[in-house]
Amino acid sequence: KFNDEVAARYGLVASLLRSQEFAQAIAELAALEKIAPRHPMIEAMAGHVLMESGQLDIAIARFKAALARYPNKLQLIYDYPQALARAGRTREAAAFLDAELARFAGNGPLHRIAARTYAELGQKQQEHRHQGEFYAWAGNLPLAIVQLELAAKAGDGNFYQVSVVESRLRKLRADQAELQQNPFGRAG
């Protein structure tokens, strides 16, 4: 019964959030937190309720505290920089994303968030690089290559960033050429 009540309240908060009934969502979230044990899903939901209701500073603080408790919970890692960007703290979001991408280099959704963040900052090279990494993660090598070519031509990256893009572009082109030569993979 206890778990059923927690699940029902969580679902209610999610439903109220989707229908943008923020005052009621906040009230139900408070009721949920009284009966539920600490959990990263509830922390993420709380951050979303606060963020969507316009309480960006409180949402950011909530996500930050949740990340201190659950540093490897990907949903929180995705949510925190989006809250920062919404609050106009885009450079802070980019710095956080860079640190997390050092830990989770192959995480496609994180690259997609980074692409959007760098687009907001007007950093075309980084925007295209991360969008290309997202496409590579999704298995779309032709689009990944196009994005990395755009990144290579952007002209606003430093030497290290350009080197990373060019190296990755060579690797993806080689992968694409291998796929074209043997579209069904290697027989083994």
C-alpha positions as a Markdown table, in Angstrom:
| # | Residue | x | y | z |
|---|---|---|---|---|
| 1 | Lys | 0.0 | 0.0 | 0.0 |
| 2 | Phe | 2.8 | 2.4 | 0.8 |
| 3 | Asn | 4.5 | 2.0 | -2.6 |
| 4 | Asp | 1.1 | 2.3 | -4.3 |
| 5 | Glu | 0.5 | 5.7 | -2.6 |
| 6 | Val | 4.0 | 6.9 | -3.5 |
| 7 | Ala | 3.5 | 5.8 | -7.1 |
| 8 | Ala | 0.1 | 7.4 | -7.3 |
| 9 | Arg | 1.3 | 10.7 | -5.9 |
| 10 | Tyr | 4.3 | 10.7 | -8.2 |
| 11 | Gly | 1.9 | 10.1 | -11.2 |
| 12 | Leu | -0.3 | 12.9 | -10.0 |
| 13 | Val | 2.5 | 15.4 | -9.7 |
| 14 | Ala | 3.7 | 14.4 | -13.2 |
| 15 | Ser | 0.2 | 14.9 | -14.6 |
| 16 | Leu | -0.3 | 18.2 | -12.9 |
| 17 | Leu | 3.1 | 19.3 | -14.3 |
| 18 | Arg | 2.1 | 18.3 | -17.8 |
| 19 | Ser | -1.1 | 20.2 | -17.5 |
| 20 | Gln | 0.8 | 23.2 | -16.1 |
| 21 | Glu | -1.2 | 23.3 | -12.9 |
| 22 | Phe | 1.9 | 24.4 | -11.0 |
| 23 | Ala | 0.4 | 25.5 | -7.6 |
| 24 | Gln | -1.3 | 22.1 | -7.3 |
| 25 | Ala | 1.8 | 20.3 | -8.5 |
| 26 | Ile | 3.9 | 22.0 | -5.8 |
| 27 | Ala | 1.3 | 21.1 | -3.1 |
| 28 | Glu | 1.2 | 17.5 | -4.3 |
| 29 | Leu | 5.0 | 17.3 | -4.5 |
| 30 | Ala | 5.2 | 18.4 | -0.8 |
| 31 | Ala | 2.7 | 15.7 | 0.1 |
| 32 | Leu | 4.7 | 13.1 | -1.9 |
| 33 | Glu | 8.0 | 14.1 | -0.2 |
| 34 | Lys | 6.4 | 13.6 | 3.2 |
| 35 | Ile | 5.7 | 9.9 | 2.5 |
| 36 | Ala | 8.4 | 8.9 | 0.1 |
| 37 | Pro | 12.0 | 8.0 | 0.8 |
| 38 | Arg | 14.6 | 10.1 | -0.9 |
| 39 | His | 15.0 | 9.1 | -4.5 |
| 40 | Pro | 16.6 | 10.7 | -7.5 |
| 41 | Met | 13.4 | 10.4 | -9.6 |
| 42 | Ile | 11.6 | 12.5 | -7.0 |
| 43 | Glu | 14.4 | 15.0 | -6.9 |
| 44 | Ala | 14.3 | 15.3 | -10.7 |
| 45 | Met | 10.5 | 15.7 | -10.6 |
| 46 | Ala | 10.9 | 18.4 | -7.9 |
| 47 | Gly | 13.4 | 20.3 | -10.0 |
| 48 | His | 11.1 | 20.1 | -13.0 |
| 49 | Val | 8.1 | 21.4 | -11.0 |
| 50 | Leu | 10.2 | 24.3 | -9.7 |
| 51 | Met | 11.7 | 25.0 | -13.1 |
| 52 | Glu | 8.4 | 24.9 | -15.0 |
| 53 | Ser | 6.7 | 27.1 | -12.4 |
| 54 | Gly | 9.3 | 29.8 | -13.0 |
| 55 | Gln | 11.3 | 29.3 | -9.7 |
| 56 | Leu | 14.6 | 28.8 | -11.6 |
| 57 | Asp | 17.0 | 29.7 | -8.7 |
| 58 | Ile | 15.2 | 27.3 | -6.4 |
| 59 | Ala | 15.2 | 24.6 | -9.1 |
| 60 | Ile | 18.9 | 25.1 | -9.8 |
| 61 | Ala | 19.7 | 24.8 | -6.1 |
| 62 | Arg | 17.5 | 21.6 | -5.9 |
| 63 | Phe | 19.2 | 20.0 | -8.9 |
| 64 | Lys | 22.6 | 20.9 | -7.5 |
| 65 | Ala | 21.8 | 19.4 | -4.1 |
| 66 | Ala | 20.4 | 16.3 | -5.8 |
| 67 | Leu | 23.6 | 15.9 | -7.9 |
| 68 | Ala | 25.7 | 16.1 | -4.7 |
| 69 | Arg | 23.7 | 13.0 | -3.4 |
| 70 | Tyr | 23.4 | 11.2 | -6.8 |
| 71 | Pro | 26.3 | 12.4 | -8.9 |
| 72 | Asn | 25.9 | 9.6 | -11.5 |
| 73 | Lys | 22.2 | 9.9 | -12.0 |
| 74 | Leu | 21.9 | 10.8 | -15.7 |
| 75 | Gln | 18.5 | 12.5 | -15.5 |
| 76 | Leu | 19.8 | 15.0 | -13.0 |
| 77 | Ile | 22.9 | 15.5 | -15.2 |
| 78 | Tyr | 20.6 | 16.3 | -18.1 |
| 79 | Asp | 18.3 | 18.5 | -16.1 |
| 80 | Tyr | 20.8 | 20.7 | -14.3 |
| 81 | Pro | 22.4 | 22.5 | -17.3 |
| 82 | Gln | 19.0 | 23.0 | -18.9 |
| 83 | Ala | 17.8 | 24.8 | -15.7 |
| 84 | Leu | 21.0 | 26.9 | -15.7 |
| 85 | Ala | 20.5 | 27.8 | -19.4 |
| 86 | Arg | 16.9 | 28.8 | -18.8 |
| 87 | Ala | 18.1 | 31.1 | -16.0 |
| 88 | Gly | 20.5 | 32.8 | -18.4 |
| 89 | Arg | 23.5 | 31.1 | -16.8 |
| 90 | Thr | 24.5 | 29.5 | -20.1 |
| 91 | Arg | 28.3 | 29.7 | -19.6 |
| 92 | Glu | 27.9 | 27.9 | -16.3 |
| 93 | Ala | 25.8 | 25.2 | -18.1 |
| 94 | Ala | 28.5 | 24.8 | -20.7 |
| 95 | Ala | 31.2 | 24.4 | -18.1 |
| 96 | Phe | 29.1 | 21.8 | -16.3 |
| 97 | Leu | 28.5 | 19.9 | -19.6 |
| 98 | Asp | 32.2 | 19.9 | -20.5 |
| 99 | Ala | 33.0 | 18.3 | -17.1 |
| 100 | Glu | 30.2 | 15.7 | -17.5 |
| 101 | Leu | 31.2 | 14.9 | -21.0 |
| 102 | Ala | 34.7 | 14.2 | -19.8 |
| 103 | Arg | 33.1 | 11.5 | -17.6 |
| 104 | Phe | 30.4 | 10.4 | -20.1 |
| 105 | Ala | 32.0 | 11.1 | -23.5 |
| 106 | Gly | 29.8 | 8.7 | -25.5 |
| 107 | Asn | 26.5 | 9.9 | -24.0 |
| 108 | Gly | 24.4 | 11.1 | -27.0 |
| 109 | Pro | 21.6 | 13.0 | -25.0 |
| 110 | Leu | 24.3 | 14.9 | -23.1 |
| 111 | His | 25.9 | 15.9 | -26.5 |
| 112 | Arg | 22.5 | 17.1 | -27.7 |
| 113 | Ile | 22.1 | 19.3 | -24.6 |
| 114 | Ala | 25.6 | 20.6 | -25.1 |
| 115 | Ala | 24.8 | 21.4 | -28.8 |
| 116 | Arg | 21.8 | 23.5 | -27.7 |
| 117 | Thr | 23.8 | 25.2 | -25.0 |
| 118 | Tyr | 26.7 | 26.2 | -27.3 |
| 119 | Ala | 24.1 | 27.4 | -29.9 |
| 120 | Glu | 22.8 | 29.8 | -27.3 |
| 121 | Leu | 26.3 | 31.0 | -26.6 |
| 122 | Gly | 26.9 | 31.5 | -30.4 |
| 123 | Gln | 29.8 | 29.0 | -30.4 |
| 124 | Lys | 29.2 | 27.4 | -33.8 |
| 125 | Gln | 32.2 | 25.0 | -33.7 |
| 126 | Gln | 31.2 | 23.5 | -30.4 |
| 127 | Glu | 27.5 | 23.5 | -31.4 |
| 128 | His | 28.2 | 21.5 | -34.5 |
| 129 | Arg | 30.8 | 19.2 | -32.9 |
| 130 | His | 28.3 | 18.2 | -30.2 |
| 131 | Gln | 25.4 | 17.8 | -32.7 |
| 132 | Gly | 27.7 | 15.6 | -34.7 |
| 133 | Glu | 28.5 | 13.5 | -31.7 |
| 134 | Phe | 24.8 | 13.1 | -31.0 |
| 135 | Tyr | 24.2 | 11.9 | -34.6 |
| 136 | Ala | 27.1 | 9.5 | -34.3 |
| 137 | Trp | 25.7 | 8.1 | -31.1 |
| 138 | Ala | 22.3 | 7.7 | -32.9 |
| 139 | Gly | 24.0 | 5.8 | -35.7 |
| 140 | Asn | 23.6 | 8.4 | -38.4 |
| 141 | Leu | 27.1 | 8.7 | -39.7 |
| 142 | Pro | 26.3 | 10.9 | -42.7 |
| 143 | Leu | 24.7 | 13.6 | -40.6 |
| 144 | Ala | 27.5 | 13.2 | -38.0 |
| 145 | Ile | 30.0 | 13.9 | -40.7 |
| 146 | Val | 28.1 | 16.9 | -42.0 |
| 147 | Gln | 28.0 | 18.4 | -38.6 |
| 148 | Leu | 31.7 | 17.8 | -37.9 |
| 149 | Glu | 32.5 | 19.3 | -41.3 |
| 150 | Leu | 30.6 | 22.4 | -40.3 |
| 151 | Ala | 32.4 | 22.4 | -37.0 |
| 152 | Ala | 35.8 | 22.2 | -38.8 |
| 153 | Lys | 34.8 | 25.2 | -40.9 |
| 154 | Ala | 33.3 | 27.3 | -38.2 |
| 155 | Gly | 36.5 | 29.2 | -37.4 |
| 156 | Asp | 35.6 | 30.0 | -33.8 |
| 157 | Gly | 37.4 | 27.1 | -32.0 |
| 158 | Asn | 40.8 | 27.1 | -30.4 |
| 159 | Phe | 43.7 | 24.8 | -31.6 |
| 160 | Tyr | 42.7 | 22.0 | -29.3 |
| 161 | Gln | 39.0 | 22.1 | -30.2 |
| 162 | Val | 39.9 | 22.1 | -34.0 |
| 163 | Ser | 42.3 | 19.2 | -33.5 |
| 164 | Val | 39.6 | 17.2 | -31.7 |
| 165 | Val | 37.0 | 17.9 | -34.5 |
| 166 | Glu | 39.5 | 17.0 | -37.2 |
| 167 | Ser | 40.5 | 13.7 | -35.5 |
| 168 | Arg | 36.9 | 12.7 | -34.9 |
| 169 | Leu | 36.0 | 13.6 | -38.5 |
| 170 | Arg | 38.7 | 11.3 | -39.8 |
| 171 | Lys | 37.5 | 8.5 | -37.6 |
| 172 | Leu | 33.8 | 8.9 | -38.7 |
| 173 | Arg | 34.8 | 9.1 | -42.4 |
| 174 | Ala | 36.8 | 5.9 | -42.0 |
| 175 | Asp | 33.8 | 4.2 | -40.3 |
| 176 | Gln | 31.5 | 5.4 | -43.0 |
| 177 | Ala | 33.9 | 4.1 | -45.8 |
| 178 | Glu | 34.1 | 0.7 | -44.0 |
| 179 | Leu | 30.3 | 0.6 | -43.8 |
| 180 | Gln | 30.0 | 1.4 | -47.5 |
| 181 | Gln | 32.4 | -1.4 | -48.4 |
| 182 | Asn | 30.8 | -3.9 | -46.2 |
| 183 | Pro | 27.2 | -2.8 | -45.3 |
| 184 | Phe | 26.3 | -6.0 | -43.5 |
| 185 | Gly | 29.3 | -6.0 | -41.1 |
| 186 | Arg | 32.1 | -8.4 | -40.9 |
| 187 | Ala | 31.5 | -12.1 | -41.3 |
| 188 | Gly | 33.1 | -13.8 | -38.4 |
